Coordinates of C-alpha atoms in Angstrom, one line a residue:
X28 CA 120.0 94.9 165.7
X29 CA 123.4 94.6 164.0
X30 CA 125.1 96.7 161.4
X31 CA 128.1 97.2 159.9
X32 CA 129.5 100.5 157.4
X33 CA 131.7 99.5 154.2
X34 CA 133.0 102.6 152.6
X35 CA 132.6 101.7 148.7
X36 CA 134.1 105.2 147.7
X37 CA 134.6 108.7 149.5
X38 CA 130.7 109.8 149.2
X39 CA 129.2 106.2 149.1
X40 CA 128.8 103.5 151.6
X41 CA 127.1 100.4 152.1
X42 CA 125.5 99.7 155.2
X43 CA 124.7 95.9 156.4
X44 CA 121.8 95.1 158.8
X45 CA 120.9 92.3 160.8
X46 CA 117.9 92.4 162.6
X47 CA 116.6 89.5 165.0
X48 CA 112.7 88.6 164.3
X49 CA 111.5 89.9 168.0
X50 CA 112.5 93.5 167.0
X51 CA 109.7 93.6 164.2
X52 CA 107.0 92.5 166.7
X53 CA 106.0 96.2 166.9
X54 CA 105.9 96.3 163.0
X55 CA 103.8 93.5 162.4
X56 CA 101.2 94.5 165.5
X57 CA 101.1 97.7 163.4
X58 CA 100.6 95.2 160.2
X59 CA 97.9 93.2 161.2
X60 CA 96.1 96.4 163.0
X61 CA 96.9 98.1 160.0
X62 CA 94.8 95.2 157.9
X63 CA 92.4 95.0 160.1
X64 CA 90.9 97.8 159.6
X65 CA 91.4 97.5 155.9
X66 CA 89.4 94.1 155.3
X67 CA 86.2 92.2 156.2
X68 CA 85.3 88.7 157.0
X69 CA 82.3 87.4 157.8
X70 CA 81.9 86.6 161.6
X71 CA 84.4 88.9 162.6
X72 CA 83.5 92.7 163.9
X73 CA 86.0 94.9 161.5
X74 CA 89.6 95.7 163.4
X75 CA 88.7 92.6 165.6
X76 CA 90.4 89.7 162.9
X77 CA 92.8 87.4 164.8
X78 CA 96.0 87.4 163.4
X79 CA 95.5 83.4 162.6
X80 CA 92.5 84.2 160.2
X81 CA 94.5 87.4 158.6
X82 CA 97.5 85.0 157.9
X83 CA 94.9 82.3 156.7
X84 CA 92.5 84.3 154.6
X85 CA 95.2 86.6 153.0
X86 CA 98.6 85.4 153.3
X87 CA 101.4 86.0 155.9
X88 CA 103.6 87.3 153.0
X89 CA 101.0 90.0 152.9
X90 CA 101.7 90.8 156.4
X91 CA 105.5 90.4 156.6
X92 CA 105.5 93.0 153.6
X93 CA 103.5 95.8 155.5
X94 CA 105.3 94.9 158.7
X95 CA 109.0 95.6 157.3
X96 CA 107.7 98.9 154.9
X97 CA 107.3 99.8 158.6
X98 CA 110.3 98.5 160.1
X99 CA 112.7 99.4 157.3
X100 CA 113.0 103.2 158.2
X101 CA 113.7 102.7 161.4
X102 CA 116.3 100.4 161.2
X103 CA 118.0 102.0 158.5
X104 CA 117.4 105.1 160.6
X105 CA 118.9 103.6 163.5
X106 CA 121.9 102.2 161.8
X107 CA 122.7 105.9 160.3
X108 CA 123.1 107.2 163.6
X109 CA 124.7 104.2 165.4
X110 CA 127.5 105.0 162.4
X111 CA 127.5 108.7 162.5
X112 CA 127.2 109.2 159.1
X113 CA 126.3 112.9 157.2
X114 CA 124.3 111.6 154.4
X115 CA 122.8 112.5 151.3
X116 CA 119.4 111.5 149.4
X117 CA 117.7 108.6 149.9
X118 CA 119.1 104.6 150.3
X119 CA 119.3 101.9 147.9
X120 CA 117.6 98.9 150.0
X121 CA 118.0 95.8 149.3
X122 CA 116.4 92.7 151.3
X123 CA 119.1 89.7 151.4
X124 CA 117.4 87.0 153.9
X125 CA 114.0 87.1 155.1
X126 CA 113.4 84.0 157.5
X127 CA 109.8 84.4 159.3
X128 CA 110.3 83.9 163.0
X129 CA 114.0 84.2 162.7
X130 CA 115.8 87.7 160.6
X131 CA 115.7 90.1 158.4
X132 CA 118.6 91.0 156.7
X133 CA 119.1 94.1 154.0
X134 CA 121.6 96.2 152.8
X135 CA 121.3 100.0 152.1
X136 CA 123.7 102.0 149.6
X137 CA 123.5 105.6 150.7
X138 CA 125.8 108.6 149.7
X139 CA 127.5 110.4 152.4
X140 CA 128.6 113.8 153.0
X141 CA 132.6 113.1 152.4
X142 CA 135.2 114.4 154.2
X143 CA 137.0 117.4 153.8
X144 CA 140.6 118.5 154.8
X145 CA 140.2 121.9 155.8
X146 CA 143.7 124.4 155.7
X147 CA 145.0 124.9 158.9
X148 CA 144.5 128.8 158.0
X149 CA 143.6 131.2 155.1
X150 CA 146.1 133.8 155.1
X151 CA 148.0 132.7 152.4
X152 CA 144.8 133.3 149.7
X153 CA 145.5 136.3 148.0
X154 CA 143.1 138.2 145.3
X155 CA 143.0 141.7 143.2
X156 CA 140.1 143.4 142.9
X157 CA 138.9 146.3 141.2
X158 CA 139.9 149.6 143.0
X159 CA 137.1 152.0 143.8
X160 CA 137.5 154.9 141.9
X161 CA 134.6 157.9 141.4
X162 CA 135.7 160.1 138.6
X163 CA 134.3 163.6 137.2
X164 CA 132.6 161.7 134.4
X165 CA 131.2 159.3 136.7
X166 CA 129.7 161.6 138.6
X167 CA 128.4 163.8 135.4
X168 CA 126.6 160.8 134.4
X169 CA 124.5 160.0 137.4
X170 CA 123.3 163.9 137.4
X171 CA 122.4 163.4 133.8
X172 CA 120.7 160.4 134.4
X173 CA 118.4 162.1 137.2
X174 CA 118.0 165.2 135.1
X175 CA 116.4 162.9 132.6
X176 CA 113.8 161.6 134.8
X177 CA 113.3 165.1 135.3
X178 CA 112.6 166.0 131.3
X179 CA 109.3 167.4 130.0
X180 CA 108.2 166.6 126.7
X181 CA 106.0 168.9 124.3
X182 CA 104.1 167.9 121.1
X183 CA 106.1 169.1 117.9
X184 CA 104.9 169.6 114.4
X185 CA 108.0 167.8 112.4
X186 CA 109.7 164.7 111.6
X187 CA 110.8 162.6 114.6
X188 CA 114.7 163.0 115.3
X189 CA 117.0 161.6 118.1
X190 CA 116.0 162.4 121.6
X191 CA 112.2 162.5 120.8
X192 CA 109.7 160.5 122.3
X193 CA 107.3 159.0 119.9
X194 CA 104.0 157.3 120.4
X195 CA 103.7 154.1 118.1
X196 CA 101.5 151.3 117.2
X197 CA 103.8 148.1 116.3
X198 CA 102.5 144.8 114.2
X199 CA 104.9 142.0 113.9
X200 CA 104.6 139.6 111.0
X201 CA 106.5 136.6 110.9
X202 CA 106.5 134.6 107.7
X203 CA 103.5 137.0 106.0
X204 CA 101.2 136.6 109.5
X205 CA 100.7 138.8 111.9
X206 CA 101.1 137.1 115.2
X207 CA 98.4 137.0 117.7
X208 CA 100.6 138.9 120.8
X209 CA 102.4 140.9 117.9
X210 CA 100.2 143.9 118.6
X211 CA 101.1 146.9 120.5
X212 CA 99.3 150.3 120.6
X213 CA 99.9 153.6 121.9
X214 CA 103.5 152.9 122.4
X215 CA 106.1 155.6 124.0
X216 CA 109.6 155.2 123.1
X217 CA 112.2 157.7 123.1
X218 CA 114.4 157.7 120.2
X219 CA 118.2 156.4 120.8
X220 CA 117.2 154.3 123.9
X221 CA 117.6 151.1 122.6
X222 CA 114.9 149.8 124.7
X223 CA 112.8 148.4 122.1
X224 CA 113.7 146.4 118.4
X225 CA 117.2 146.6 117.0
X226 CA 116.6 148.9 113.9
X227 CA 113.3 150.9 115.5
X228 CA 115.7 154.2 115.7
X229 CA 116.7 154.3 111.8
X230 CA 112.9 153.3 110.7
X231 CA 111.1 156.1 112.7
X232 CA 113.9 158.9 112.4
X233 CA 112.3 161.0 109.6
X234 CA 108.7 160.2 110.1
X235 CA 106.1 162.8 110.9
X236 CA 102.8 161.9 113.1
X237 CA 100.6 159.9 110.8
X238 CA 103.4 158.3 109.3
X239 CA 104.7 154.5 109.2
X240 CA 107.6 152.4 108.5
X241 CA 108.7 149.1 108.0
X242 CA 111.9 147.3 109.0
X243 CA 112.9 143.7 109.8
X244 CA 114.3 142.8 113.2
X245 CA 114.9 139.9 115.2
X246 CA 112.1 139.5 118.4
X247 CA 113.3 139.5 121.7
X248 CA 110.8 138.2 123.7
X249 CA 106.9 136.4 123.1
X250 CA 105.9 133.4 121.4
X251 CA 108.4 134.2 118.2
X252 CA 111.3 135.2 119.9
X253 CA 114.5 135.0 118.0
X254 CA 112.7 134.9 114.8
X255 CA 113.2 137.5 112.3
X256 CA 110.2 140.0 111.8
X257 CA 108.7 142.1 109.7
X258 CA 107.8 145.7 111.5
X259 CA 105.3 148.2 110.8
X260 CA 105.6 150.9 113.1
X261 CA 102.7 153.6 113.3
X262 CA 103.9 157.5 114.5
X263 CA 100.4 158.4 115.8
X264 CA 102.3 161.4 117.6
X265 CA 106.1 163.1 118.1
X266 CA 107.5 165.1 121.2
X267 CA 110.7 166.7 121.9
X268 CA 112.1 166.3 124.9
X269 CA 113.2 169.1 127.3
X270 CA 115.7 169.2 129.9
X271 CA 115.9 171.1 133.1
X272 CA 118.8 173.5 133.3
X273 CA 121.9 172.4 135.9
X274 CA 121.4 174.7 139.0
X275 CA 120.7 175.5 142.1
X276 CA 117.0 175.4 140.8
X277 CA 117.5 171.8 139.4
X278 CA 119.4 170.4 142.8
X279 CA 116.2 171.5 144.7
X280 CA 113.6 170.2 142.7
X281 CA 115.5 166.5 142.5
X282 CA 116.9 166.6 145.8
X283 CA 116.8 167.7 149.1
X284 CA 119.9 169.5 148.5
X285 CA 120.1 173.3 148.0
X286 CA 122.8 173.7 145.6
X287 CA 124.0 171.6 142.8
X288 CA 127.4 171.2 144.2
X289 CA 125.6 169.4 147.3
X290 CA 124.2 166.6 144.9
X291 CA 127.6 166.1 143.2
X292 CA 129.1 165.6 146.5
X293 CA 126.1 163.6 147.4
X294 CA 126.3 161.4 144.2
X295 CA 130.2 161.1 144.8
X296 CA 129.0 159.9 148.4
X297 CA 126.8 157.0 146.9
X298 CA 128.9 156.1 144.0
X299 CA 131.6 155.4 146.1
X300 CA 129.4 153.4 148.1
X301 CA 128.3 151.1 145.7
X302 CA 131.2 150.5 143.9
X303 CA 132.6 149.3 147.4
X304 CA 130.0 147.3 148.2
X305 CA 130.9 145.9 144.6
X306 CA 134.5 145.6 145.3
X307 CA 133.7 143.4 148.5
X308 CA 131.1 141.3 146.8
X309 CA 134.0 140.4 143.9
X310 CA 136.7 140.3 146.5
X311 CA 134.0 137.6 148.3
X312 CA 133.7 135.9 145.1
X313 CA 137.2 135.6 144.2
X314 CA 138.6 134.2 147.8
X315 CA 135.9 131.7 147.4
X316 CA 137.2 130.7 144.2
X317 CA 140.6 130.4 145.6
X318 CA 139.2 128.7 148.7
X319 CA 137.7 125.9 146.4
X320 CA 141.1 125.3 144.3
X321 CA 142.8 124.4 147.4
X322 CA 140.5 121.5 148.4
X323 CA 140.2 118.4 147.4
X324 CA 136.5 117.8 147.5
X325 CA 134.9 114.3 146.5
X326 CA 131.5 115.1 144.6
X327 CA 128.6 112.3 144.8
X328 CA 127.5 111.2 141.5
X329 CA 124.0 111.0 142.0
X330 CA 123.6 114.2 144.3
X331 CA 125.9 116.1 140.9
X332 CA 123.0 114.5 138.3
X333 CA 120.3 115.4 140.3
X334 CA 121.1 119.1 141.0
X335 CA 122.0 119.1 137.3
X336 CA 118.7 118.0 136.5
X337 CA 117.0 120.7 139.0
X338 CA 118.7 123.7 137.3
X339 CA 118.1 122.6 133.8
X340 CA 114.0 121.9 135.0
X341 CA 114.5 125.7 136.9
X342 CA 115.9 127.2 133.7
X343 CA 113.7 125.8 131.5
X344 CA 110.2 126.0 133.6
X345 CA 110.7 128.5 135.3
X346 CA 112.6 131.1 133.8
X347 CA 112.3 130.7 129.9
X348 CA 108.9 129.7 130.3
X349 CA 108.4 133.6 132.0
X350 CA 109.9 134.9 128.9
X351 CA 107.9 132.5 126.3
X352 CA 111.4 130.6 125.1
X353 CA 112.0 127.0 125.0
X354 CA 115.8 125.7 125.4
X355 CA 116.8 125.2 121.9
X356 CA 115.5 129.1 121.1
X357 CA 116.9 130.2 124.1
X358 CA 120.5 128.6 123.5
X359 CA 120.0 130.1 119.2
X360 CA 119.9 133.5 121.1
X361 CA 123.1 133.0 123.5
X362 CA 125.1 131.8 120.4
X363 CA 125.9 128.1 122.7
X364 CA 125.6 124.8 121.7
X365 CA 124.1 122.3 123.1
X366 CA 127.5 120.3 124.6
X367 CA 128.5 124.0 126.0
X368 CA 124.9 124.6 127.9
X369 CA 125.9 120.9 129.4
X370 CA 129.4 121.7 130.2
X371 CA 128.4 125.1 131.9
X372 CA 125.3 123.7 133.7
X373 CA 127.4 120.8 135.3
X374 CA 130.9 123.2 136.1
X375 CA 128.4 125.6 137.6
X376 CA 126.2 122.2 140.0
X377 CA 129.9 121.0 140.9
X378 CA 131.1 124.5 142.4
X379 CA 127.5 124.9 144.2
X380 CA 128.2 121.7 146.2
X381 CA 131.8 122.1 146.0
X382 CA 130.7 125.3 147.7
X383 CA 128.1 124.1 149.8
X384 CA 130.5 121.1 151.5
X385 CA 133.4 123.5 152.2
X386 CA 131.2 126.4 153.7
X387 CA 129.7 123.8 155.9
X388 CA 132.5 122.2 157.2
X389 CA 134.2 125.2 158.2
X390 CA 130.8 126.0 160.0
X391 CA 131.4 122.7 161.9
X392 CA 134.7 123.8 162.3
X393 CA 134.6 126.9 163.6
X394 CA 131.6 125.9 165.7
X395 CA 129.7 128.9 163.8
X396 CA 125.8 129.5 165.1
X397 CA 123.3 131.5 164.1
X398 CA 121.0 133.8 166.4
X399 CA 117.7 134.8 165.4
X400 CA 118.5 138.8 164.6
X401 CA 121.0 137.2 161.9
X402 CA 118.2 135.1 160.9
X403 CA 115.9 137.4 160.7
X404 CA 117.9 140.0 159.2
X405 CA 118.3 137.2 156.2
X406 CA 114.6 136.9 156.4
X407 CA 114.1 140.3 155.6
X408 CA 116.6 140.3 152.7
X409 CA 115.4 137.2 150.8
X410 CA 111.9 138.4 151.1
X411 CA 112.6 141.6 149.3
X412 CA 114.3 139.5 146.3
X413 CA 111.5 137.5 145.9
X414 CA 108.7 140.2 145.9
X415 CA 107.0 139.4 149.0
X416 CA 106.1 140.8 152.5
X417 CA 108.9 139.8 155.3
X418 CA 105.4 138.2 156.7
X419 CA 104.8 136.2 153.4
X420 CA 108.1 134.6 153.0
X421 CA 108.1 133.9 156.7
X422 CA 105.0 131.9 156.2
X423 CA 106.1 130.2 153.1
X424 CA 109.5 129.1 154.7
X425 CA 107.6 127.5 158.1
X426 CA 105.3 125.7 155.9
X427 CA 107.6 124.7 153.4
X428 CA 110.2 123.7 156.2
X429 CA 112.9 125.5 155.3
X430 CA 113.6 127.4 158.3
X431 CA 116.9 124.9 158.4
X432 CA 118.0 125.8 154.8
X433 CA 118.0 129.9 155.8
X434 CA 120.1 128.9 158.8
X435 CA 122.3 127.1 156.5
X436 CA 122.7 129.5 154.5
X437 CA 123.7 132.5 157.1
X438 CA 126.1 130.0 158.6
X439 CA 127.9 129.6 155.2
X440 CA 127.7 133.2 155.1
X441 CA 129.7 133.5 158.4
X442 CA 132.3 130.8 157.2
X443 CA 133.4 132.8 154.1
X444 CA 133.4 136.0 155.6
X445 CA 136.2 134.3 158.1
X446 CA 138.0 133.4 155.2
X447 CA 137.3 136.9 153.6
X448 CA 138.8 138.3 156.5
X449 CA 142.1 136.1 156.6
X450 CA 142.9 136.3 153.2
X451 CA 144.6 139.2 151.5
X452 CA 142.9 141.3 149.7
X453 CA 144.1 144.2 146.9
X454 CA 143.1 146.4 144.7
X455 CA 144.6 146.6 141.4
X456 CA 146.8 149.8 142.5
X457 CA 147.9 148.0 144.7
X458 CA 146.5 148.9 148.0
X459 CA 145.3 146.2 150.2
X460 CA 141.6 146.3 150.8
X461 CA 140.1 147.3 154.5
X462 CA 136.5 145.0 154.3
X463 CA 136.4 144.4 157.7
X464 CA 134.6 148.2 159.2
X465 CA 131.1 146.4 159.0
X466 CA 131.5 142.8 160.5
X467 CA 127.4 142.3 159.9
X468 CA 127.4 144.3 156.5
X469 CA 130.7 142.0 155.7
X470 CA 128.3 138.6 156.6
X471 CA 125.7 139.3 155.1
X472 CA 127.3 140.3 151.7
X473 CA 129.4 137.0 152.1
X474 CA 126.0 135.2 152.8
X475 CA 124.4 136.2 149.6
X476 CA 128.3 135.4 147.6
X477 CA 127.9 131.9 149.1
X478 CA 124.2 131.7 148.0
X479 CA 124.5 132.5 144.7
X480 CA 127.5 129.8 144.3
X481 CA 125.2 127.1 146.3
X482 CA 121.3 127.9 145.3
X483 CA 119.9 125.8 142.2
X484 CA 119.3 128.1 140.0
X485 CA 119.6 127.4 136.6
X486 CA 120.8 131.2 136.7
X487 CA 124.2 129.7 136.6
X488 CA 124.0 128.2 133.8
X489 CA 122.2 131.3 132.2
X490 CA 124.5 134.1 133.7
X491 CA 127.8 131.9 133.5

């Protein structure tokens, strides 16, 4: 076999093979055994038919057809590796000369993974974050947050006012009909929430048990949503709500703190936590972003359509259809047209490969592996995203064979922590950021940055 590699752009090439006639012989044994089994002629035991009478009886184009379905891989296969090429999808093949007994000759049009200039270093990529700062109110709010789960509520013989939990029975009318999943009884909303219909708070404020209301409201979710409703809201009952008193008494019934000064100083301890762990997830997100402007990278058409096309089908099948929308209701409710959906949904594919091709070459770079407790560290995570038992997802990667995609992904992981770690990195007081006391806290954070960028989801196009 001969081949040669014309480059027709940066991410496509055009590959040429020759192959001489005695090369297929293992093709077209597998042909004719493969049509022998297939066929019947009488005098013959079936899988015993010569070759001759296969050729005679039904054609040796027939034959020549199975034989290079066969061969075609392989050779294209072959020629791939024998030019070290990265590529991308599958070939356009094209026969050119077929001479039985002599060649075959094709072509195959693949894209390729293109090449990508790397900087020598990152330290000149510089980024501001948000500085992590826990004030007095902060900390005020996330006691009175817990103190609410901690309220009591009492039935009370008066008209419904802000801060009281109501039960309700709701019937949505659209256009004079009730709808069929428009029904909801025994309700329990507290008043002020905002949890349920825009304009719920104003109708029941003033209603005794027994009462109703109407009001008109725009659905949020079912087989209406964004279509303006008409309400009747039921008060089959009103109770106040009680909070416990902030003390000692409080911290030890929420907590397993004795005093009240040990959970502020505990919910200092976590705030601060979490808004670091914010701080390095936009401080990941931001070098990235800067990482990307400073590279040339050369997208592939058809690879950019078709991971358009797989977030719009994951957007619209997957997610909308969980919350009983279609496109054009779901872009009505956003406030986007249709051209902006597009525009977003193809800025947000090109910075997922963008992403993806960068990460990866500075994992080829950098010589970056991945042991198993990184793997299944990453294991562990992504199953507790997705609802399942680490056992589950295991399962469900090994038979879906995507143990190579999570090792993928912990390597890009890796790569932009590196660059996390060279760039510079301040807040916006002007302190340069320390994100380097947890190297396998730091990786894994970057991991899940470079995920999100890289991951189909049609979340991008949805979240921005």
């Amino acid at each position: 076999m001969k081949s040669a590699v014309e480059t027709l752009n940066p991410t496509r090439v055009r590959l040429t093979v020759e192959v001489p006639f005695e090369e297929l012989k293992d093709s077209l044994d597998a042909a004719y055994k493969k049509i022998n089994q297939q066929v019947t002629v009488k005098g013959f035991r079936k899988g015993k038919i010569p070759a001759r009478v296969i050729d005679q009886r039904f054609g040796r184009g027939a034959v020549l057809e199975e034989a290079i379905n066969d061969a075609l891989p392989k050779f294209y296969t072959q020629a791939v590796n024998e030019a070290e090429l990265d590529v991308l999808g599958q070939p356009e093949v094209d026969i050119k000369d077929l001479k039985d007994g002599e060649l075959l000759n094709f072509t195959a049009e693949v894209d390729i993974r293109p090449e990508i200039e790397l900087p020598e270093d990152f330290s000149g990529i510089e980024v501001e974050v948000d500085a992590v700062e826990v004030t007095d109110e902060d900390i005020a709010k996330s006691v009175e947050q817990l103190r609410e789960r901690f309220a009591t509520t009492s039935p009370v013989e008066r008209a419904a006012e802000d801060g009281d939990v109501v039960t309700l029975d709701l019937e949505a009318k659209v256009d004079g009909e009730v709808l069929e999943d428009g029904i909801a009884k025994d309700v329990s909303y507290t008043i002020g929430s905002g949890e349920l219909l825009d304009g719920i708070d104003e109708a029941v404020k003033g209603v005794e048990a027994g009462g109703e209301a109407t009001f008109t409201s725009e659905l949020k979710g079912g087989s209406a949503a964004g279509n303006q409703a008409e309400i009747t809201v039921k008060v089959s009952q009103v109770a106040s709500r009680e909070l416990p008193e902030l003390d000692d008494e409080f911290a030890q019934l929420a907590s397993e703190f004795d005093t009240l000064e040990e959970l502020k100083a505990d919910s200092r301890k976590r705030l601060e936590n979490m808004k670091q762990y914010d701080q390095a997830t936009q401080a990941q997100e931001r070098v990235l972003d800067k990482l990307l402007e400073l590279i040339e990278v050369p997208i592939p058409e058809k690879l950019l359509e078709d991971e358009i096309q797989t977030r719009k089908h994951n957007l619209e099948h997957h997610q909308l259809g969980q919350m009983g929308l279609d496109l054009d209701k779901y872009l009505e409710i956003q406030g986007k047209s249709a051209e902006e959906f597009e525009t977003e949904t193809r800025d947000a594919a090109i910075k997922g490969i963008k992403t993806q091709f960068v990460l990866d070459a500075l994992v080829n770079k950098e010589k970056l592996n991945v042991n198993q407790e990184e793997l299944t560290e990453h294991l562990m995570r992504r199953a507790a995203s997705s609802g399942m038992s680490p056992d589950q997802f295991a399962q469900a990667v090994v038979q879906g064979n995507q143990v190579p995609m999570l090792v993928g992904e912990v390597a890009r992981g890796k790569a932009l922590a590196l660059v996390v770690e060279s760039a510079t990195v301040k807040d916006t007081n002007g302190e340069v950021v320390d994100l380097s006391d947890d190297e396998e806290e730091a990786a894994a954070e970057s991991t899940e940055t470079a995920e999100a960028s890289t991951e189909e989801s049609a979340e991008e196009s949805k979240e921005g």
